[in-house]
Amino acid sequence: MLLDISPMRHNLAFRRLFASQFISGLGTMVSDVAVPWQLHELTHPGWVRW
């Protein structure tokens, strides 16, 4: 099954929505890694064991 990208080619608002959701998803993934990492760095060698 292939993704239909014709709405992105023809609709500027859809392109902006798609791009903003993509960037937001990247930010979420970075936060999902950075917060536990920072918690580990701040509490090491406290209660967090890796």
PDB file of C-alpha atoms in Angstrom:
ATOM      1  CA  MET A   1       0.000   0.000   0.000  1.00  0.00           C
ATOM      2  CA  LEU A   2       1.487   3.316  -1.065  1.00  0.00           C
ATOM      3  CA  LEU A   3       0.901   6.693   0.504  1.00  0.00           C
ATOM      4  CA  ASP A   4      -1.082   9.133  -1.636  1.00  0.00           C
ATOM      5  CA  ILE A   5       0.912  12.380  -1.573  1.00  0.00           C
ATOM      6  CA  SER A   6      -1.225  14.293  -4.072  1.00  0.00           C
ATOM      7  CA  PRO A   7      -2.875  16.418  -1.321  1.00  0.00           C
ATOM      8  CA  MET A   8       0.582  17.644  -0.306  1.00  0.00           C
ATOM      9  CA  ARG A   9       1.369  18.691  -3.857  1.00  0.00           C
ATOM     10  CA  HIS A  10      -1.873  20.592  -4.368  1.00  0.00           C
ATOM     11  CA  ASN A  11      -2.761  22.051  -0.979  1.00  0.00           C
ATOM     12  CA  LEU A  12      -0.442  24.469   0.844  1.00  0.00           C
ATOM     13  CA  ALA A  13      -2.390  24.219   4.112  1.00  0.00           C
ATOM     14  CA  PHE A  14      -2.068  20.425   4.099  1.00  0.00           C
ATOM     15  CA  ARG A  15       1.692  20.676   3.440  1.00  0.00           C
ATOM     16  CA  ARG A  16       2.063  23.020   6.401  1.00  0.00           C
ATOM     17  CA  LEU A  17       0.001  20.730   8.624  1.00  0.00           C
ATOM     18  CA  PHE A  18       2.025  17.679   7.578  1.00  0.00           C
ATOM     19  CA  ALA A  19       5.351  19.479   8.127  1.00  0.00           C
ATOM     20  CA  SER A  20       4.317  20.827  11.527  1.00  0.00           C
ATOM     21  CA  GLN A  21       3.159  17.400  12.705  1.00  0.00           C
ATOM     22  CA  PHE A  22       6.428  15.875  11.495  1.00  0.00           C
ATOM     23  CA  ILE A  23       8.510  18.470  13.369  1.00  0.00           C
ATOM     24  CA  SER A  24       6.357  18.046  16.470  1.00  0.00           C
ATOM     25  CA  GLY A  25       6.892  14.290  16.330  1.00  0.00           C
ATOM     26  CA  LEU A  26      10.657  14.767  16.129  1.00  0.00           C
ATOM     27  CA  GLY A  27      10.523  17.032  19.175  1.00  0.00           C
ATOM     28  CA  THR A  28       8.529  14.433  21.076  1.00  0.00           C
ATOM     29  CA  MET A  29      11.087  11.745  20.259  1.00  0.00           C
ATOM     30  CA  VAL A  30      13.950  13.972  21.415  1.00  0.00           C
ATOM     31  CA  SER A  31      12.114  14.678  24.683  1.00  0.00           C
ATOM     32  CA  ASP A  32      11.428  10.969  25.183  1.00  0.00           C
ATOM     33  CA  VAL A  33      15.187  10.383  25.199  1.00  0.00           C
ATOM     34  CA  ALA A  34      16.412  13.596  26.842  1.00  0.00           C
ATOM     35  CA  VAL A  35      14.222  13.571  29.968  1.00  0.00           C
ATOM     36  CA  PRO A  36      15.219  10.087  31.218  1.00  0.00           C
ATOM     37  CA  TRP A  37      18.839  10.815  30.308  1.00  0.00           C
ATOM     38  CA  GLN A  38      18.808  14.067  32.300  1.00  0.00           C
ATOM     39  CA  LEU A  39      17.094  12.321  35.209  1.00  0.00           C
ATOM     40  CA  HIS A  40      19.854   9.722  35.188  1.00  0.00           C
ATOM     41  CA  GLU A  41      22.575  12.374  35.069  1.00  0.00           C
ATOM     42  CA  LEU A  42      21.038  14.361  37.940  1.00  0.00           C
ATOM     43  CA  THR A  43      20.398  11.407  40.247  1.00  0.00           C
ATOM     44  CA  HIS A  44      23.383   9.205  39.438  1.00  0.00           C
ATOM     45  CA  PRO A  45      24.330   7.179  41.505  1.00  0.00           C
ATOM     46  CA  GLY A  46      20.945   7.608  43.178  1.00  0.00           C
ATOM     47  CA  TRP A  47      17.831   5.484  42.785  1.00  0.00           C
ATOM     48  CA  VAL A  48      18.074   5.154  38.983  1.00  0.00           C
ATOM     49  CA  ARG A  49      20.064   2.076  37.949  1.00  0.00           C
ATOM     50  CA  TRP A  50      20.847   1.420  34.286  1.00  0.00           C
TER      51      TRP A  50
END
